[in-house]
PDB file of C-alpha atoms in Angstrom:
ATOM      1  CA  MET V 546      -0.161  21.960  -1.037  1.00 56.00           C
ATOM      2  CA  ALA V 547       2.258  19.315  -2.339  1.00 74.00           C
ATOM      3  CA  PHE V 548       2.575  16.046  -0.494  1.00 89.00           C
ATOM      4  CA  ALA V 549       5.726  16.212   1.766  1.00 94.00           C
ATOM      5  CA  PRO V 550       7.699  13.014   1.931  1.00 97.00           C
ATOM      6  CA  LEU V 551       7.126  10.854   5.074  1.00 98.00           C
ATOM      7  CA  HIS V 552      10.201   9.754   6.969  1.00 98.00           C
ATOM      8  CA  THR V 553      10.515   6.701   9.248  1.00 98.00           C
ATOM      9  CA  GLU V 554      13.577   5.312  11.022  1.00 97.00           C
ATOM     10  CA  ARG V 555      14.732   3.466   7.867  1.00 98.00           C
ATOM     11  CA  LEU V 556      12.473   4.664   5.032  1.00 98.00           C
ATOM     12  CA  VAL V 557      11.250   7.620   2.970  1.00 98.00           C
ATOM     13  CA  LEU V 558       7.811   7.582   1.386  1.00 98.00           C
ATOM     14  CA  ARG V 559       7.715  10.061  -1.442  1.00 97.00           C
ATOM     15  CA  PRO V 560       5.620  10.705  -4.579  1.00 96.00           C
ATOM     16  CA  PHE V 561       6.601   8.747  -7.616  1.00 95.00           C
ATOM     17  CA  THR V 562       8.493  10.401 -10.416  1.00 95.00           C
ATOM     18  CA  GLU V 563       8.797   9.252 -14.078  1.00 96.00           C
ATOM     19  CA  ALA V 564      12.352   8.095 -13.239  1.00 97.00           C
ATOM     20  CA  ASP V 565      10.756   5.363 -11.033  1.00 97.00           C
ATOM     21  CA  ALA V 566       8.810   3.764 -13.925  1.00 97.00           C
ATOM     22  CA  GLU V 567      11.368   1.045 -14.797  1.00 97.00           C
ATOM     23  CA  ASP V 568      11.869  -0.036 -11.237  1.00 97.00           C
ATOM     24  CA  PHE V 569       8.036   0.000 -10.693  1.00 97.00           C
ATOM     25  CA  ALA V 570       7.458  -2.155 -13.851  1.00 97.00           C
ATOM     26  CA  THR V 571      10.185  -4.579 -12.868  1.00 96.00           C
ATOM     27  CA  ARG V 572       8.557  -5.012  -9.387  1.00 95.00           C
ATOM     28  CA  ARG V 573       5.103  -5.519 -10.893  1.00 94.00           C
ATOM     29  CA  SER V 574       6.492  -7.958 -13.489  1.00 96.00           C
ATOM     30  CA  ASP V 575       7.665 -10.400 -10.824  1.00 93.00           C
ATOM     31  CA  PRO V 576       5.218 -13.366 -10.879  1.00 91.00           C
ATOM     32  CA  GLU V 577       5.321 -13.900  -7.110  1.00 89.00           C
ATOM     33  CA  THR V 578       4.643 -10.186  -6.527  1.00 87.00           C
ATOM     34  CA  ALA V 579       1.733 -10.162  -8.980  1.00 86.00           C
ATOM     35  CA  MET V 580       0.254 -13.431  -7.684  1.00 84.00           C
ATOM     36  CA  TYR V 581      -2.356 -11.760  -5.454  1.00 84.00           C
ATOM     37  CA  GLN V 582      -2.611  -8.381  -7.230  1.00 84.00           C
ATOM     38  CA  ALA V 583      -4.822  -6.724  -9.824  1.00 79.00           C
ATOM     39  CA  TRP V 584      -2.388  -6.938 -12.710  1.00 83.00           C
ATOM     40  CA  ARG V 585      -0.893  -9.478 -15.046  1.00 88.00           C
ATOM     41  CA  VAL V 586       2.735  -9.970 -15.929  1.00 92.00           C
ATOM     42  CA  PRO V 587       4.717  -8.702 -17.551  1.00 95.00           C
ATOM     43  CA  TYR V 588       3.870  -5.168 -16.531  1.00 95.00           C
ATOM     44  CA  SER V 589       5.202  -2.730 -19.075  1.00 96.00           C
ATOM     45  CA  VAL V 590       7.096   0.500 -18.463  1.00 98.00           C
ATOM     46  CA  ASP V 591       4.376   2.281 -20.433  1.00 97.00           C
ATOM     47  CA  LYS V 592       1.764   1.081 -17.891  1.00 96.00           C
ATOM     48  CA  ALA V 593       4.020   2.119 -15.069  1.00 97.00           C
ATOM     49  CA  LEU V 594       4.451   5.621 -16.600  1.00 97.00           C
ATOM     50  CA  ALA V 595       0.671   6.022 -17.062  1.00 96.00           C
ATOM     51  CA  LEU V 596       0.004   5.102 -13.427  1.00 94.00           C
ATOM     52  CA  ILE V 597       2.789   7.383 -12.240  1.00 95.00           C
ATOM     53  CA  ARG V 598       1.497  10.310 -14.348  1.00 95.00           C
ATOM     54  CA  GLU V 599      -2.013   9.770 -13.052  1.00 93.00           C
ATOM     55  CA  SER V 600      -0.790   9.867  -9.450  1.00 92.00           C
ATOM     56  CA  ALA V 601       1.526  12.826 -10.130  1.00 91.00           C
ATOM     57  CA  ALA V 602      -1.435  14.846 -11.389  1.00 91.00           C
ATOM     58  CA  HIS V 603      -2.419  15.318  -7.724  1.00 92.00           C
ATOM     59  CA  ASP V 604      -0.472  16.945  -4.882  1.00 90.00           C
ATOM     60  CA  GLY V 605      -1.488  14.055  -2.603  1.00 93.00           C
ATOM     61  CA  PRO V 606      -4.385  11.722  -1.947  1.00 93.00           C
ATOM     62  CA  VAL V 607      -7.637  13.102  -3.427  1.00 92.00           C
ATOM     63  CA  PRO V 608     -11.120  11.649  -2.886  1.00 94.00           C
ATOM     64  CA  GLY V 609     -12.093   9.133  -5.568  1.00 93.00           C
ATOM     65  CA  GLY V 610      -8.569   8.111  -6.633  1.00 90.00           C
ATOM     66  CA  TRP V 611      -5.478   6.102  -5.874  1.00 92.00           C
ATOM     67  CA  TYR V 612      -2.199   7.800  -4.926  1.00 95.00           C
ATOM     68  CA  GLN V 613       1.072   5.923  -5.139  1.00 94.00           C
ATOM     69  CA  LEU V 614       4.228   6.549  -3.067  1.00 97.00           C
ATOM     70  CA  ASP V 615       7.657   5.127  -3.642  1.00 97.00           C
ATOM     71  CA  VAL V 616       9.317   3.587  -0.589  1.00 98.00           C
ATOM     72  CA  GLU V 617      13.064   3.918  -0.452  1.00 98.00           C
ATOM     73  CA  ARG V 618      15.687   3.140   2.182  1.00 98.00           C
ATOM     74  CA  ARG V 619      17.180   6.151   3.848  1.00 98.00           C
ATOM     75  CA  ALA V 620      20.534   4.499   4.110  1.00 98.00           C
ATOM     76  CA  ASP V 621      21.237   4.178   0.369  1.00 98.00           C
ATOM     77  CA  GLY V 622      18.164   5.594  -1.497  1.00 97.00           C
ATOM     78  CA  ARG V 623      17.319   2.181  -2.959  1.00 98.00           C
ATOM     79  CA  THR V 624      13.589   1.579  -3.654  1.00 98.00           C
ATOM     80  CA  VAL V 625      12.218  -1.312  -1.623  1.00 98.00           C
ATOM     81  CA  GLY V 626       8.653  -1.041  -2.918  1.00 98.00           C
ATOM     82  CA  ASP V 627       5.653   1.238  -2.880  1.00 97.00           C
ATOM     83  CA  VAL V 628       2.454   1.963  -0.841  1.00 98.00           C
ATOM     84  CA  ALA V 629      -0.801   3.229  -2.248  1.00 96.00           C
ATOM     85  CA  VAL V 630      -3.820   4.839  -0.777  1.00 97.00           C
ATOM     86  CA  TYR V 631      -7.311   5.227  -2.183  1.00 96.00           C
ATOM     87  CA  LEU V 632      -9.325   7.912  -0.544  1.00 96.00           C
ATOM     88  CA  HIS V 633     -13.070   7.337  -0.763  1.00 96.00           C
ATOM     89  CA  GLU V 634     -15.231  10.092  -2.128  1.00 94.00           C
ATOM     90  CA  HIS V 635     -16.378  11.409   1.206  1.00 93.00           C
ATOM     91  CA  GLY V 636     -12.778  11.525   2.512  1.00 92.00           C
ATOM     92  CA  HIS V 637     -13.469   9.661   5.795  1.00 97.00           C
ATOM     93  CA  THR V 638     -12.349   6.227   4.656  1.00 98.00           C
ATOM     94  CA  ALA V 639      -9.092   5.134   2.918  1.00 98.00           C
ATOM     95  CA  GLU V 640      -7.848   1.885   1.523  1.00 98.00           C
ATOM     96  CA  VAL V 641      -4.159   1.091   1.731  1.00 98.00           C
ATOM     97  CA  GLY V 642      -1.934  -1.379  -0.192  1.00 97.00           C
ATOM     98  CA  TYR V 643       1.739  -2.135  -0.396  1.00 97.00           C
ATOM     99  CA  THR V 644       4.066  -4.017  -2.761  1.00 95.00           C
ATOM    100  CA  LEU V 645       7.706  -4.900  -2.137  1.00 97.00           C
ATOM    101  CA  HIS V 646      10.537  -6.205  -4.275  1.00 96.00           C
ATOM    102  CA  PRO V 647      11.172  -9.892  -3.488  1.00 96.00           C
ATOM    103  CA  TRP V 648      14.602  -9.065  -1.991  1.00 97.00           C
ATOM    104  CA  ALA V 649      12.989  -6.509   0.391  1.00 97.00           C
ATOM    105  CA  ARG V 650      10.453  -8.841   1.993  1.00 96.00           C
ATOM    106  CA  ARG V 651      10.586 -10.157   5.586  1.00 96.00           C
ATOM    107  CA  LYS V 652      12.517  -7.083   6.771  1.00 98.00           C
ATOM    108  CA  GLY V 653       9.536  -5.148   8.216  1.00 97.00           C
ATOM    109  CA  TYR V 654       9.515  -2.551   5.419  1.00 98.00           C
ATOM    110  CA  ALA V 655       5.830  -3.118   4.523  1.00 98.00           C
ATOM    111  CA  THR V 656       4.813  -2.710   8.210  1.00 97.00           C
ATOM    112  CA  GLU V 657       7.030   0.400   8.721  1.00 97.00           C
ATOM    113  CA  ALA V 658       5.913   2.115   5.527  1.00 98.00           C
ATOM    114  CA  THR V 659       2.243   1.372   6.003  1.00 98.00           C
ATOM    115  CA  ALA V 660       2.334   2.610   9.585  1.00 97.00           C
ATOM    116  CA  ALA V 661       3.803   5.917   8.336  1.00 98.00           C
ATOM    117  CA  LEU V 662       1.003   6.107   5.731  1.00 98.00           C
ATOM    118  CA  ILE V 663      -1.633   5.427   8.391  1.00 98.00           C
ATOM    119  CA  ASP V 664      -0.141   8.118  10.665  1.00 97.00           C
ATOM    120  CA  TYR V 665      -0.424  10.540   7.762  1.00 97.00           C
ATOM    121  CA  LEU V 666      -3.997   9.457   6.990  1.00 97.00           C
ATOM    122  CA  VAL V 667      -5.203   9.738  10.595  1.00 97.00           C
ATOM    123  CA  ASP V 668      -3.213  12.795  11.723  1.00 96.00           C
ATOM    124  CA  THR V 669      -3.069  14.944   8.589  1.00 95.00           C
ATOM    125  CA  ALA V 670      -5.853  13.815   6.280  1.00 95.00           C
ATOM    126  CA  GLY V 671      -8.445  13.220   9.076  1.00 96.00           C
ATOM    127  CA  VAL V 672      -9.398   9.753   7.899  1.00 98.00           C
ATOM    128  CA  HIS V 673     -11.719   7.865  10.253  1.00 98.00           C
ATOM    129  CA  ARG V 674     -11.437   4.353   8.852  1.00 98.00           C
ATOM    130  CA  ILE V 675      -8.602   2.554   6.970  1.00 98.00           C
ATOM    131  CA  GLU V 676      -9.340  -0.543   5.013  1.00 98.00           C
ATOM    132  CA  ALA V 677      -7.253  -3.175   3.264  1.00 98.00           C
ATOM    133  CA  ALA V 678      -8.152  -6.126   1.158  1.00 96.00           C
ATOM    134  CA  THR V 679      -6.158  -9.174   0.044  1.00 94.00           C
ATOM    135  CA  HIS V 680      -6.547 -12.618  -1.244  1.00 92.00           C
ATOM    136  CA  PRO V 681      -7.393 -14.962   1.673  1.00 93.00           C
ATOM    137  CA  ASP V 682      -4.304 -17.056   0.933  1.00 92.00           C
ATOM    138  CA  ASN V 683      -1.898 -14.135   1.074  1.00 94.00           C
ATOM    139  CA  SER V 684      -0.598 -14.978   4.541  1.00 95.00           C
ATOM    140  CA  ARG V 685       2.357 -12.512   4.424  1.00 95.00           C
ATOM    141  CA  SER V 686       0.084  -9.530   3.695  1.00 96.00           C
ATOM    142  CA  ILE V 687      -2.386 -10.640   6.300  1.00 97.00           C
ATOM    143  CA  LEU V 688       0.504 -10.825   8.865  1.00 97.00           C
ATOM    144  CA  VAL V 689       1.455  -7.176   8.044  1.00 97.00           C
ATOM    145  CA  LEU V 690      -2.159  -6.089   8.546  1.00 98.00           C
ATOM    146  CA  GLU V 691      -2.417  -7.917  11.837  1.00 97.00           C
ATOM    147  CA  ARG V 692       0.864  -6.360  13.100  1.00 96.00           C
ATOM    148  CA  LEU V 693      -0.663  -2.944  12.331  1.00 97.00           C
ATOM    149  CA  GLY V 694      -3.777  -3.725  14.303  1.00 97.00           C
ATOM    150  CA  PHE V 695      -6.207  -4.316  11.469  1.00 98.00           C
ATOM    151  CA  LEU V 696      -9.109  -6.626  12.265  1.00 98.00           C
ATOM    152  CA  ALA V 697     -10.410  -9.268   9.871  1.00 98.00           C
ATOM    153  CA  GLU V 698     -13.917  -8.290   8.912  1.00 98.00           C
ATOM    154  CA  GLY V 699     -14.874 -11.094   6.594  1.00 97.00           C
ATOM    155  CA  VAL V 700     -14.395 -12.439   3.131  1.00 96.00           C
ATOM    156  CA  LYS V 701     -16.338 -11.337   0.066  1.00 95.00           C
ATOM    157  CA  ARG V 702     -16.866 -14.377  -1.955  1.00 95.00           C
ATOM    158  CA  GLU V 703     -15.851 -14.251  -5.612  1.00 93.00           C
ATOM    159  CA  ALA V 704     -15.698 -10.485  -5.478  1.00 89.00           C
ATOM    160  CA  TYR V 705     -12.211  -9.738  -6.838  1.00 85.00           C
ATOM    161  CA  TRP V 706     -11.624  -9.849 -10.599  1.00 84.00           C
ATOM    162  CA  VAL V 707      -8.338  -9.762 -12.484  1.00 77.00           C
ATOM    163  CA  GLU V 708      -9.218  -9.885 -16.152  1.00 78.00           C
ATOM    164  CA  ASP V 709     -11.336 -13.058 -16.484  1.00 84.00           C
ATOM    165  CA  GLU V 710     -10.368 -14.658 -13.145  1.00 85.00           C
ATOM    166  CA  VAL V 711     -12.272 -14.255  -9.985  1.00 89.00           C
ATOM    167  CA  SER V 712     -11.237 -14.891  -6.364  1.00 88.00           C
ATOM    168  CA  ASP V 713     -12.363 -14.174  -2.859  1.00 90.00           C
ATOM    169  CA  ASP V 714     -11.346 -10.919  -1.171  1.00 93.00           C
ATOM    170  CA  ALA V 715     -10.461 -10.830   2.519  1.00 96.00           C
ATOM    171  CA  ILE V 716     -11.426  -7.503   4.065  1.00 98.00           C
ATOM    172  CA  PHE V 717      -9.625  -5.833   7.022  1.00 98.00           C
ATOM    173  CA  GLY V 718     -10.384  -2.664   8.901  1.00 98.00           C
ATOM    174  CA  LEU V 719      -8.780  -0.264  11.330  1.00 98.00           C
ATOM    175  CA  LEU V 720     -10.404   2.786  12.972  1.00 98.00           C
ATOM    176  CA  ALA V 721      -8.468   5.981  13.646  1.00 98.00           C
ATOM    177  CA  ARG V 722      -9.136   5.716  17.429  1.00 98.00           C
ATOM    178  CA  GLU V 723      -7.841   2.109  17.429  1.00 98.00           C
ATOM    179  CA  TRP V 724      -4.696   3.309  15.614  1.00 98.00           C
ATOM    180  CA  ARG V 725      -4.163   6.179  18.065  1.00 97.00           C
ATOM    181  CA  ALA V 726      -4.658   3.917  21.097  1.00 96.00           C
ATOM    182  CA  ARG V 727      -2.271   1.288  19.667  1.00 93.00           C
ATOM    183  CA  ARG V 728       0.382   3.929  18.786  1.00 90.00           C
ATOM    184  CA  ASN V 729       0.099   5.522  22.244  1.00 85.00           C
ATOM    185  CA  ALA V 730       0.488   2.106  23.923  1.00 84.00           C
ATOM    186  CA  MET V 731       3.608   1.410  21.944  1.00 78.00           C
ATOM    187  CA  ARG V 732       5.179   4.680  23.101  1.00 73.00           C
ATOM    188  CA  LEU V 733       4.917   3.736  26.789  1.00 56.00           C
TER     189      LEU V 733
END
């Protein structure tokens, strides 16, 4: 069954298409965006197309692979960024990530989009645990995770490699029951 787009108050999360490649490459080519990520700039349209095609080969998240979603504003259809999910081989644990255009930051889009993805993972995919990892200095990303209820679980020292550079990796976790309780408390 094909992945159905996820709708929030302001956003639509949908599978990437090849038409998204140029925007995706532009976002990943921004030095500030790439600062704490697993790629170097510039990020080519060819690389973007390869990643989009790899993701499009699946109808949704599949164990053992990453699945990328474009995040666009409902009001005008403009892409604000993307979210990604890696479903572990056993299907009970997922890792999430997000990237926004510089102009789209500090507007709550990352929190809103990731919350919709977590809802999908918990309610539809039956995931038990959601993880996220970031550079310990990436305070904006850490703030998003904290807003969503993720708990800091520690730092893996010199565990994250981008080409020949290594850095620490801050690890965060959220359990499905914690997410449900948080979501229910927010509805009161």
